[in-house]
Amino acid sequence: MRYEFTAEADAILRPVFDKEKVKKGTLRLEPGADRLTLLVGLGEKEKLNSATVREVFFAIPGELCKYEVDKALLEGLEDPALIAAAFEGLWMGNYVFSRYKKDELADKRLKVLAVQEVEGLKERLEESEGLMESADFTRYLVNSRAIDLYPETLAQLAKEELEPLGVEVEILGRDKAEELGLKAFLAVAEGSDKEPQVIVAKYTGAGDAPYGALIGKGLTYDSGGYDIKPGSGMFTMFGDMAGAATVLGAIRAVAASKLEKNVVAVVLACENMVDGSAYKNGDIISSHLGKTIEIESTDAEGRLTLADALSYTEEAFAPSYMVDVATLTGAVVVALGDVAAGAVTNNEELMKDVLAAADQADELIWEFPAYEAYKEQYKSKFADLKNTGGRGAGTITAGLFLGEFVKDTPWVHLDVAGVTYRSDKAKPPYPMGASGFGVHALYRLVKNRE
Ligand code: BES
Ligand code: MN
Ligand code: ZN
C-alpha cells in the first residue's frame, strides 16, 4: 500500500462520530452517494485515540475488496498521529502471507490511501511506511516454515533485507560460535543437522555513541528436544524465532527512518531437535559467562540461547541498554493470553521507557514483579543454576534466569509467546498468522532513548 497527497480517489472513507448514525467499530455504505462512500464508526470524538483508529480501519480493506477500490480518500481526521494510525490499520488489514498460497484478492486490494496534506503528516506517514514494511518483513520470517526458514536462511534473509538500508550484517557459523564460547547456545543446537548461526546486525546512525542492543530468541524450530512437545503444541514452533524476527524488523525500521541512533541486533539462531548428539536431561552445561546450568528440561531451551546472547552482547558491545524479545514461556499465555506481552527487568527506568514506547505504539506490555524470592526456584544442587523454575510464576523465573547472565547493563526482557502468532484468525489490528507485534514499540524505544 502507498499514500498520496491528493483529493482524487474512487472511494471515500468518512469517519462518523455520532454513534446513533454509525455504531463505533462498524462500517456502512452511504446510500445515494455519487462516489462509493464508506461511513466509519469511530465513537465519541472526544474519546477518540489511535488504538481505536487502528482497530476500526483494520476492518476496512476486507470490506473494500468487494468493490475493487484502488484508491480511497480519507476524510475527517486532522491529527497526523491519527491519520498515521489509520494508514497503519489499513496496511495491516490488507496484509496476507502469500509465500505458499496465492493471494486470490491481490488485484482487488486497496492500493493507495489518498490524504490531504497537513503540517507534519508527510514525515509521520514516511515513518509509518518504514514501520509497516519492516513489520511485513518480521511477519514473513515468522510465517515461513522451518523447512525453508532455518538458521542459515534466516541469516541470509536478514543480510539481503538489511544491508541495502545501510545495516552491517555479520554472520558467524559454528566454529566462530565455539571460539566465542557460546556453550549454552551450542548445547541447544547440538541435536540439529542445521548449522547454528550468530547474526549480528549493526546500524550506526550516531557515530561513536554507545549502542542500544536488541536481542531476539532465534529458535527456527522448537521440537522440545528429548522433552518432546506433543504434536499440537509443536505445530506452531516454526515461529519460535519471532523474537529474532522482531528485533530484525525493528532495526530495519530504525534504518529506514535513518534515525541518528546506534543499534545492534543480536540473534543466536538454531533448532532444538532430537538426535543421538542432542543435549539430554540431567546434562550440566557451561555458558558464555562461565556459569554452569543443569538441564532439567530440554524444552526450556530459549533461556539457554538467550543467556549466551545477553552475556556475549554485553561483553562485545558494552551497550547502554539491552532489550531481549522472546517466545519464552507458555506461562505468559496463561497469565496474559494473546493480549499483552510480559516484561521483567533489572532497571525500572529502562522499563518505564519501554512501557512509554509501547504506549505510543499501541502495543500492550505488562511488567511482572522481579522479587528476589523467585530466584530460589532455579537453584541447582550440582550446578550454578538449573534451567527450569517449577510450576509457579514461570514467566518471572524464566526472566530472572536471563538476568543472571547480565552484569550491570540496564535490561528488559519481553516474553511475547502469546502475542506473536495466531493460527486461525486475525486479532485487530494484527493480521492472522504472525502479528509483527513489537516492531513498532522497539522502534519508538530506540528513537526516544538518549
Ligand atoms: N517456545 C516455548 C514457549 C512457547 C510456548 C512459545 C507456547 C509459544 C507458544 C519454550 O521454549 C518452551 O518450551 N517453554 C517451556 C518452558 C518450561 C519447560 C520450563 C514452557 O513454557 O512450557
Ligand atoms: Mn521449548
Ligand atoms: Zn522455545
Short mmCIF file of C-alpha atoms and ligand atoms in Angstrom, two decimals:
data_model
loop_
_atom_site.label_atom_id
_atom_site.label_comp_id
_atom_site.label_asym_id
_atom_site.label_seq_id
_atom_site.Cartn_x
_atom_site.Cartn_y
_atom_site.Cartn_z
CA MET A 1 0.00 0.00 0.00
CA ARG A 2 1.00 3.61 -0.55
CA TYR A 3 -0.24 7.04 0.40
CA GLU A 4 -0.67 10.02 -1.85
CA PHE A 5 -1.46 13.67 -1.24
CA THR A 6 -4.45 14.12 -3.49
CA ALA A 7 -8.21 14.51 -3.38
CA GLU A 8 -8.75 12.28 -6.38
CA ALA A 9 -9.94 8.81 -5.47
CA ASP A 10 -12.54 6.22 -6.39
CA ALA A 11 -13.93 5.93 -2.86
CA ILE A 12 -14.22 7.98 0.32
CA LEU A 13 -13.60 6.87 3.90
CA ARG A 14 -15.70 9.13 6.09
CA PRO A 15 -15.35 8.96 9.88
CA VAL A 16 -18.63 9.25 11.78
CA PHE A 17 -18.55 10.24 15.44
CA ASP A 18 -22.27 10.08 16.00
CA LYS A 19 -22.97 6.59 17.29
CA GLU A 20 -26.67 6.89 16.59
CA LYS A 21 -25.82 7.09 12.92
CA VAL A 22 -23.00 4.52 12.74
CA LYS A 23 -22.05 2.46 15.79
CA LYS A 24 -18.41 2.51 16.88
CA GLY A 25 -16.45 -0.16 15.05
CA THR A 26 -18.95 -0.65 12.26
CA LEU A 27 -18.75 0.24 8.58
CA ARG A 28 -21.69 1.32 6.45
CA LEU A 29 -22.15 2.43 2.87
CA GLU A 30 -23.56 5.93 2.44
CA PRO A 31 -26.73 5.46 0.38
CA GLY A 32 -27.04 7.53 -2.78
CA ALA A 33 -23.53 9.00 -2.70
CA ASP A 34 -22.06 9.81 -6.13
CA ARG A 35 -18.78 8.15 -5.19
CA LEU A 36 -18.60 4.97 -3.11
CA THR A 37 -18.52 6.32 0.45
CA LEU A 38 -17.79 4.16 3.46
CA LEU A 39 -19.02 5.53 6.78
CA VAL A 40 -16.59 4.54 9.51
CA GLY A 41 -17.98 4.49 13.04
CA LEU A 42 -15.34 5.85 15.42
CA GLY A 43 -17.41 6.57 18.54
CA GLU A 44 -17.32 9.79 20.51
CA LYS A 45 -14.91 12.31 19.05
CA GLU A 46 -13.55 13.39 22.46
CA LYS A 47 -12.66 9.82 23.33
CA LEU A 48 -11.01 9.00 20.02
CA ASN A 49 -7.50 7.56 20.24
CA SER A 50 -5.05 5.95 17.85
CA ALA A 51 -5.71 2.42 19.16
CA THR A 52 -9.38 2.71 18.19
CA VAL A 53 -8.50 4.14 14.78
CA ARG A 54 -6.11 1.25 14.08
CA GLU A 55 -8.67 -1.36 15.02
CA VAL A 56 -11.55 0.14 13.10
CA PHE A 57 -9.52 0.85 9.97
CA PHE A 58 -8.14 -2.69 10.07
CA ALA A 59 -11.57 -3.97 9.01
CA ILE A 60 -11.87 -1.66 6.00
CA PRO A 61 -9.73 -3.48 3.39
CA GLY A 62 -11.81 -6.63 3.79
CA GLU A 63 -14.94 -4.60 3.10
CA LEU A 64 -13.45 -2.64 0.21
CA CYS A 65 -12.32 -5.79 -1.62
CA LYS A 66 -15.95 -6.30 -2.60
CA TYR A 67 -15.87 -3.12 -4.65
CA GLU A 68 -12.39 -3.23 -6.18
CA VAL A 69 -11.36 0.16 -4.91
CA ASP A 70 -7.82 1.13 -5.89
CA LYS A 71 -7.61 4.46 -4.16
CA ALA A 72 -9.60 5.70 -1.17
CA LEU A 73 -9.65 9.22 0.19
CA LEU A 74 -9.52 9.67 3.96
CA GLU A 75 -11.70 12.47 5.28
CA GLY A 76 -12.35 13.96 8.68
CA LEU A 77 -9.10 13.33 10.61
CA GLU A 78 -6.62 16.16 11.10
CA ASP A 79 -4.14 14.87 13.67
CA PRO A 80 -1.13 13.31 11.88
CA ALA A 81 -0.86 10.63 14.57
CA LEU A 82 -4.46 9.55 13.95
CA ILE A 83 -4.06 9.63 10.17
CA ALA A 84 -0.91 7.52 10.53
CA ALA A 85 -2.83 5.08 12.74
CA ALA A 86 -5.50 4.85 10.04
CA PHE A 87 -2.86 4.18 7.39
CA GLU A 88 -1.21 1.52 9.56
CA GLY A 89 -4.57 -0.09 10.35
CA LEU A 90 -5.43 -0.28 6.65
CA TRP A 91 -1.99 -1.68 5.86
CA MET A 92 -2.33 -4.46 8.42
CA GLY A 93 -5.89 -5.21 7.35
CA ASN A 94 -4.58 -5.63 3.82
CA TYR A 95 -1.76 -8.00 4.79
CA VAL A 96 -1.74 -11.57 3.55
CA PHE A 97 1.10 -14.04 3.72
CA SER A 98 1.39 -15.39 0.20
CA ARG A 99 4.63 -17.37 0.23
CA TYR A 100 2.78 -20.69 -0.02
CA LYS A 101 -0.69 -19.76 -1.29
CA LYS A 102 -1.54 -17.15 -3.88
CA ASP A 103 -3.43 -14.10 -2.65
CA GLU A 104 -6.60 -14.51 -4.72
CA LEU A 105 -7.69 -10.97 -3.94
CA ALA A 106 -4.35 -9.36 -4.84
CA ASP A 107 -5.68 -7.16 -7.63
CA LYS A 108 -8.87 -6.29 -5.77
CA ARG A 109 -6.98 -4.80 -2.83
CA LEU A 110 -6.73 -1.18 -1.86
CA LYS A 111 -3.52 0.21 -3.37
CA VAL A 112 -3.46 3.84 -2.28
CA LEU A 113 -4.67 5.91 0.64
CA ALA A 114 -5.33 9.45 -0.53
CA VAL A 115 -4.93 12.12 2.16
CA GLN A 116 -4.96 15.86 2.43
CA GLU A 117 -1.71 17.46 3.41
CA VAL A 118 -1.48 18.78 6.97
CA GLU A 119 1.52 20.04 8.92
CA GLY A 120 3.85 17.20 9.92
CA LEU A 121 1.88 14.50 8.12
CA LYS A 122 4.41 13.69 5.40
CA GLU A 123 7.14 12.85 7.92
CA ARG A 124 4.74 10.81 10.01
CA LEU A 125 3.50 8.78 7.04
CA GLU A 126 7.02 8.17 5.78
CA GLU A 127 7.79 6.78 9.21
CA SER A 128 4.66 4.61 9.08
CA GLU A 129 5.65 3.21 5.73
CA GLY A 130 9.08 2.23 7.05
CA LEU A 131 7.49 0.68 10.11
CA MET A 132 4.92 -1.29 8.13
CA GLU A 133 7.42 -2.60 5.58
CA SER A 134 9.62 -3.66 8.48
CA ALA A 135 6.75 -5.38 10.28
CA ASP A 136 5.92 -7.16 6.99
CA PHE A 137 9.50 -8.45 6.95
CA THR A 138 9.04 -9.69 10.52
CA ARG A 139 5.75 -11.37 9.58
CA TYR A 140 7.32 -13.02 6.55
CA LEU A 141 10.09 -14.53 8.67
CA VAL A 142 7.72 -15.77 11.39
CA ASN A 143 5.15 -17.16 8.95
CA SER A 144 7.77 -19.04 6.91
CA ARG A 145 8.02 -22.67 7.89
CA ALA A 146 11.03 -24.46 9.34
CA ILE A 147 11.63 -26.43 6.14
CA ASP A 148 12.51 -23.11 4.48
CA LEU A 149 13.47 -20.91 7.36
CA TYR A 150 16.37 -22.33 9.37
CA PRO A 151 19.42 -20.61 10.83
CA GLU A 152 21.31 -20.18 7.54
CA THR A 153 18.31 -18.95 5.55
CA LEU A 154 17.28 -16.63 8.38
CA ALA A 155 20.78 -15.15 8.38
CA GLN A 156 20.73 -14.81 4.60
CA LEU A 157 17.34 -13.12 4.54
CA ALA A 158 18.47 -10.71 7.26
CA LYS A 159 21.52 -9.80 5.22
CA GLU A 160 19.58 -9.31 1.98
CA GLU A 161 16.92 -7.22 3.64
CA LEU A 162 19.07 -5.07 5.91
CA GLU A 163 22.28 -4.35 4.02
CA PRO A 164 20.64 -2.23 1.29
CA LEU A 165 19.38 0.03 4.10
CA GLY A 166 22.88 0.55 5.45
CA VAL A 167 22.80 -2.04 8.22
CA GLU A 168 26.00 -4.04 8.53
CA VAL A 169 25.21 -7.75 8.94
CA GLU A 170 27.80 -10.17 10.22
CA ILE A 171 27.09 -13.91 10.16
CA LEU A 172 29.15 -16.44 12.10
CA GLY A 173 28.87 -20.22 11.94
CA ARG A 174 29.51 -22.99 14.45
CA ASP A 175 33.32 -22.69 14.52
CA LYS A 176 33.20 -19.00 15.38
CA ALA A 177 30.47 -19.61 17.95
CA GLU A 178 32.77 -22.16 19.59
CA GLU A 179 35.64 -19.66 19.60
CA LEU A 180 33.36 -17.12 21.24
CA GLY A 181 32.48 -19.67 23.91
CA LEU A 182 28.73 -19.73 23.28
CA LYS A 183 28.46 -23.05 25.08
CA ALA A 184 24.85 -22.97 26.21
CA PHE A 185 23.70 -21.93 22.73
CA LEU A 186 25.72 -24.69 21.10
CA ALA A 187 24.35 -27.28 23.52
CA VAL A 188 20.83 -26.47 22.33
CA ALA A 189 21.93 -26.55 18.66
CA GLU A 190 23.64 -29.93 19.03
CA GLY A 191 20.68 -32.14 18.12
CA SER A 192 20.02 -30.45 14.79
CA ASP A 193 21.63 -31.09 11.42
CA LYS A 194 21.24 -27.40 10.63
CA GLU A 195 24.28 -25.29 11.37
CA PRO A 196 23.66 -22.70 14.09
CA GLN A 197 24.25 -19.08 13.15
CA VAL A 198 25.23 -15.99 15.06
CA ILE A 199 23.62 -12.96 13.40
CA VAL A 200 24.86 -9.51 14.36
CA ALA A 201 23.20 -6.55 12.61
CA LYS A 202 24.63 -3.11 13.31
CA TYR A 203 23.13 0.23 12.42
CA THR A 204 25.38 3.19 13.12
CA GLY A 205 23.46 6.45 12.88
CA ALA A 206 25.21 8.25 15.74
CA GLY A 207 28.97 7.92 15.23
CA ASP A 208 30.75 6.53 18.25
CA ALA A 209 27.88 6.82 20.73
CA PRO A 210 27.15 3.59 22.61
CA TYR A 211 24.83 1.04 21.04
CA GLY A 212 21.39 0.12 22.22
CA ALA A 213 21.10 -3.65 21.90
CA LEU A 214 18.08 -5.66 20.79
CA ILE A 215 18.40 -9.40 21.31
CA GLY A 216 15.95 -11.89 19.82
CA LYS A 217 15.26 -15.54 20.57
CA GLY A 218 16.04 -17.33 17.33
CA LEU A 219 14.76 -20.90 17.59
CA THR A 220 13.83 -21.62 13.98
CA TYR A 221 12.17 -24.75 15.32
CA ASP A 222 11.50 -25.94 18.85
CA SER A 223 10.50 -29.59 18.99
CA GLY A 224 11.19 -29.56 22.73
CA GLY A 225 14.17 -31.87 22.30
CA TYR A 226 14.02 -35.04 24.45
CA ASP A 227 11.30 -33.28 26.45
CA ILE A 228 9.46 -33.53 23.18
CA LYS A 229 6.32 -31.48 22.74
CA PRO A 230 3.05 -33.11 21.74
CA GLY A 231 2.29 -32.64 18.04
CA SER A 232 -0.34 -30.00 18.66
CA GLY A 233 1.99 -27.89 20.78
CA MET A 234 4.81 -28.34 18.29
CA PHE A 235 2.78 -27.24 15.31
CA THR A 236 3.48 -23.52 15.59
CA MET A 237 7.05 -23.88 16.77
CA PHE A 238 8.35 -22.70 13.40
CA GLY A 239 7.50 -19.32 14.94
CA ASP A 240 9.84 -19.71 17.91
CA MET A 241 12.14 -17.22 16.21
CA ALA A 242 9.57 -14.42 16.46
CA GLY A 243 11.81 -12.55 18.91
CA ALA A 244 14.61 -12.63 16.35
CA ALA A 245 12.25 -11.51 13.59
CA THR A 246 11.01 -8.68 15.80
CA VAL A 247 14.45 -7.25 16.55
CA LEU A 248 15.47 -7.60 12.89
CA GLY A 249 12.28 -5.80 11.89
CA ALA A 250 12.91 -3.09 14.48
CA ILE A 251 16.46 -2.39 13.31
CA ARG A 252 15.12 -2.32 9.76
CA ALA A 253 12.62 0.34 10.76
CA VAL A 254 15.32 2.36 12.52
CA ALA A 255 17.48 2.21 9.38
CA ALA A 256 14.57 3.01 7.05
CA SER A 257 13.88 6.17 9.07
CA LYS A 258 17.61 6.97 9.21
CA LEU A 259 17.40 7.62 12.94
CA GLU A 260 20.51 9.20 14.43
CA LYS A 261 20.99 6.31 16.84
CA ASN A 262 23.29 3.33 17.18
CA VAL A 263 21.56 -0.01 17.42
CA VAL A 264 22.83 -3.56 17.33
CA ALA A 265 20.53 -6.56 16.90
CA VAL A 266 21.89 -9.92 18.02
CA VAL A 267 20.35 -13.29 17.23
CA LEU A 268 21.71 -16.72 18.10
CA ALA A 269 19.75 -18.90 15.69
CA CYS A 270 19.40 -22.68 15.97
CA GLU A 271 16.92 -25.55 16.08
CA ASN A 272 16.01 -27.61 19.15
CA MET A 273 15.80 -31.18 17.87
CA VAL A 274 16.14 -34.82 18.89
CA ASP A 275 19.19 -36.80 17.82
CA GLY A 276 21.90 -39.05 19.28
CA SER A 277 24.05 -36.00 19.82
CA ALA A 278 21.30 -33.83 21.29
CA TYR A 279 21.67 -32.47 24.83
CA LYS A 280 19.93 -34.51 27.47
CA ASN A 281 18.03 -34.09 30.70
CA GLY A 282 20.49 -34.11 33.56
CA ASP A 283 23.34 -32.72 31.49
CA ILE A 284 25.27 -29.94 33.16
CA ILE A 285 26.47 -27.48 30.57
CA SER A 286 28.51 -24.30 30.71
CA SER A 287 27.77 -20.90 29.21
CA HIS A 288 29.47 -17.89 27.66
CA LEU A 289 29.57 -16.22 31.06
CA GLY A 290 31.01 -19.37 32.68
CA LYS A 291 28.05 -20.19 34.91
CA THR A 292 27.08 -23.87 34.81
CA ILE A 293 23.49 -24.91 34.13
CA GLU A 294 21.74 -28.18 34.93
CA ILE A 295 19.30 -29.21 32.23
CA GLU A 296 16.03 -30.06 33.92
CA SER A 297 14.11 -29.71 30.67
CA THR A 298 15.46 -29.71 27.13
CA ASP A 299 12.32 -27.72 26.28
CA ALA A 300 13.49 -24.74 28.33
CA GLU A 301 16.00 -24.05 25.55
CA GLY A 302 15.22 -20.42 24.83
CA ARG A 303 16.71 -19.16 28.07
CA LEU A 304 19.94 -21.06 27.32
CA THR A 305 20.42 -19.44 23.91
CA LEU A 306 19.43 -16.03 25.32
CA ALA A 307 21.73 -16.35 28.32
CA ASP A 308 24.66 -16.58 25.91
CA ALA A 309 23.23 -13.90 23.64
CA LEU A 310 22.92 -11.45 26.55
CA SER A 311 26.34 -12.03 28.06
CA TYR A 312 28.01 -12.03 24.65
CA THR A 313 26.26 -8.79 23.64
CA GLU A 314 27.14 -7.10 26.92
CA GLU A 315 30.78 -8.08 26.59
CA ALA A 316 31.19 -7.41 22.86
CA PHE A 317 29.28 -4.11 22.56
CA ALA A 318 29.08 -2.60 26.05
CA PRO A 319 25.60 -1.33 25.10
CA SER A 320 23.85 1.43 27.04
CA TYR A 321 20.77 -0.79 27.33
CA MET A 322 19.59 -4.24 26.26
CA VAL A 323 16.10 -5.45 25.43
CA ASP A 324 15.51 -9.10 24.64
CA VAL A 325 12.40 -10.34 22.89
CA ALA A 326 11.46 -13.99 23.16
CA THR A 327 8.66 -16.51 22.77
CA LEU A 328 9.94 -17.88 26.04
CA THR A 329 7.16 -19.43 28.10
CA GLY A 330 3.73 -20.98 27.83
CA ALA A 331 3.18 -19.45 31.27
CA VAL A 332 2.90 -15.96 29.78
CA VAL A 333 -0.01 -17.19 27.68
CA VAL A 334 -1.72 -18.40 30.86
CA ALA A 335 -1.07 -15.07 32.58
CA LEU A 336 -1.79 -12.58 29.80
CA GLY A 337 -3.38 -14.51 26.95
CA ASP A 338 -2.88 -13.18 23.44
CA VAL A 339 -3.47 -9.60 24.54
CA ALA A 340 -0.20 -8.44 26.10
CA ALA A 341 3.48 -9.29 26.31
CA GLY A 342 5.04 -9.83 29.75
CA ALA A 343 8.13 -7.97 30.92
CA VAL A 344 10.85 -8.43 33.54
CA THR A 345 13.70 -6.00 34.23
CA ASN A 346 16.76 -5.19 36.30
CA ASN A 347 16.21 -1.46 35.76
CA GLU A 348 12.92 0.35 36.36
CA GLU A 349 13.98 3.42 34.43
CA LEU A 350 14.53 1.45 31.25
CA MET A 351 11.26 -0.36 31.92
CA LYS A 352 9.48 2.98 32.11
CA ASP A 353 10.88 3.89 28.71
CA VAL A 354 9.83 0.54 27.24
CA LEU A 355 6.29 0.93 28.58
CA ALA A 356 6.07 4.50 27.28
CA ALA A 357 7.29 3.39 23.85
CA ALA A 358 4.75 0.56 23.80
CA ASP A 359 2.04 3.02 24.73
CA GLN A 360 2.96 5.28 21.80
CA ALA A 361 2.82 2.24 19.52
CA ASP A 362 -0.50 0.99 20.93
CA GLU A 363 1.20 -2.28 21.89
CA LEU A 364 0.39 -3.79 25.27
CA ILE A 365 3.18 -4.79 27.64
CA TRP A 366 2.68 -5.71 31.30
CA GLU A 367 5.50 -5.70 33.84
CA PHE A 368 5.86 -8.65 36.21
CA PRO A 369 7.48 -8.29 39.63
CA ALA A 370 11.08 -9.47 39.80
CA TYR A 371 11.25 -10.32 43.51
CA GLU A 372 14.47 -11.91 44.80
CA ALA A 373 12.45 -14.72 46.38
CA TYR A 374 11.65 -16.21 42.97
CA LYS A 375 15.34 -16.91 42.39
CA GLU A 376 15.15 -19.81 44.86
CA GLN A 377 13.17 -21.70 42.28
CA TYR A 378 16.01 -22.22 39.82
CA LYS A 379 18.76 -23.11 42.29
CA SER A 380 20.53 -26.38 41.50
CA LYS A 381 22.32 -28.72 43.86
CA PHE A 382 25.15 -29.52 41.47
CA ALA A 383 25.34 -26.55 39.10
CA ASP A 384 25.16 -22.77 39.44
CA LEU A 385 21.59 -22.78 38.08
CA LYS A 386 19.02 -25.11 36.58
CA ASN A 387 17.03 -24.20 33.51
CA THR A 388 13.54 -24.53 34.96
CA GLY A 389 11.84 -22.86 37.88
CA GLY A 390 8.94 -25.13 38.75
CA ARG A 391 5.25 -24.63 38.09
CA GLY A 392 4.65 -21.27 39.72
CA ALA A 393 5.49 -17.91 38.14
CA GLY A 394 7.08 -19.50 35.08
CA THR A 395 7.48 -16.26 33.15
CA ILE A 396 9.13 -14.50 36.07
CA THR A 397 11.60 -17.28 36.84
CA ALA A 398 12.49 -17.53 33.13
CA GLY A 399 13.08 -13.78 33.05
CA LEU A 400 15.13 -13.76 36.24
CA PHE A 401 17.18 -16.67 34.91
CA LEU A 402 18.13 -14.47 31.95
CA GLY A 403 19.01 -11.67 34.34
CA GLU A 404 21.67 -13.94 35.88
CA PHE A 405 23.61 -13.50 32.63
CA VAL A 406 23.50 -9.70 32.60
CA LYS A 407 26.18 -7.97 34.69
CA ASP A 408 25.25 -4.33 35.05
CA THR A 409 23.64 -3.11 31.84
CA PRO A 410 20.04 -1.86 32.11
CA TRP A 411 17.97 -4.66 30.62
CA VAL A 412 14.35 -5.51 29.89
CA HIS A 413 13.08 -8.95 28.90
CA LEU A 414 9.89 -9.20 26.83
CA ASP A 415 8.08 -12.54 26.71
CA VAL A 416 5.99 -12.42 23.53
CA ALA A 417 4.88 -16.08 23.38
CA GLY A 418 1.19 -15.11 23.49
CA VAL A 419 1.15 -12.23 21.05
CA THR A 420 3.34 -13.05 18.06
CA TYR A 421 1.28 -15.68 16.29
CA ARG A 422 -2.41 -16.52 15.86
CA SER A 423 -3.25 -19.69 13.99
CA ASP A 424 -6.81 -19.17 12.92
CA LYS A 425 -7.89 -15.58 12.94
CA ALA A 426 -6.73 -12.01 12.99
CA LYS A 427 -6.73 -10.03 16.20
CA PRO A 428 -7.24 -6.46 15.04
CA PRO A 429 -5.09 -4.52 14.42
CA TYR A 430 -2.86 -7.55 13.81
CA PRO A 431 -3.34 -9.90 10.85
CA MET A 432 -3.82 -13.66 11.11
CA GLY A 433 -0.65 -15.70 11.49
CA ALA A 434 2.38 -13.68 12.52
CA SER A 435 1.38 -10.37 14.09
CA GLY A 436 4.57 -8.34 13.86
CA PHE A 437 3.98 -7.30 17.49
CA GLY A 438 6.84 -5.31 19.00
CA VAL A 439 8.46 -3.82 15.90
CA HIS A 440 6.73 -0.50 16.45
CA ALA A 441 7.37 -0.35 20.20
CA LEU A 442 11.07 -1.16 19.85
CA TYR A 443 11.41 1.46 17.12
CA ARG A 444 9.87 4.06 19.45
CA LEU A 445 12.15 2.97 22.28
CA VAL A 446 15.27 3.40 20.15
CA LYS A 447 14.02 6.75 18.89
CA ASN A 448 13.18 8.03 22.39
CA ARG A 449 16.28 6.79 24.24
CA GLU A 450 19.27 9.03 24.66
N1 BES B 1 9.00 -21.91 22.78
C1 BES B 1 8.47 -22.36 24.01
C2 BES B 1 7.46 -21.40 24.61
C3 BES B 1 6.17 -21.17 23.83
C4 BES B 1 5.01 -21.80 24.24
C5 BES B 1 6.11 -20.29 22.77
C6 BES B 1 3.82 -21.57 23.54
C7 BES B 1 4.93 -20.07 22.08
C8 BES B 1 3.78 -20.70 22.46
C9 BES B 1 9.58 -22.54 25.03
O1 BES B 1 10.81 -22.94 24.51
C10 BES B 1 9.15 -23.61 25.97
O2 BES B 1 9.02 -24.73 25.55
N2 BES B 1 8.97 -23.26 27.26
C11 BES B 1 8.60 -24.19 28.25
C12 BES B 1 9.46 -23.95 29.47
C13 BES B 1 9.28 -24.99 30.55
C14 BES B 1 9.80 -26.32 30.08
C15 BES B 1 10.03 -24.53 31.78
C16 BES B 1 7.14 -23.97 28.58
O3 BES B 1 6.71 -22.81 28.68
O4 BES B 1 6.42 -24.95 28.72
MN MN B 2 10.96 -25.05 24.32
ZN ZN B 3 11.18 -22.39 22.57
#
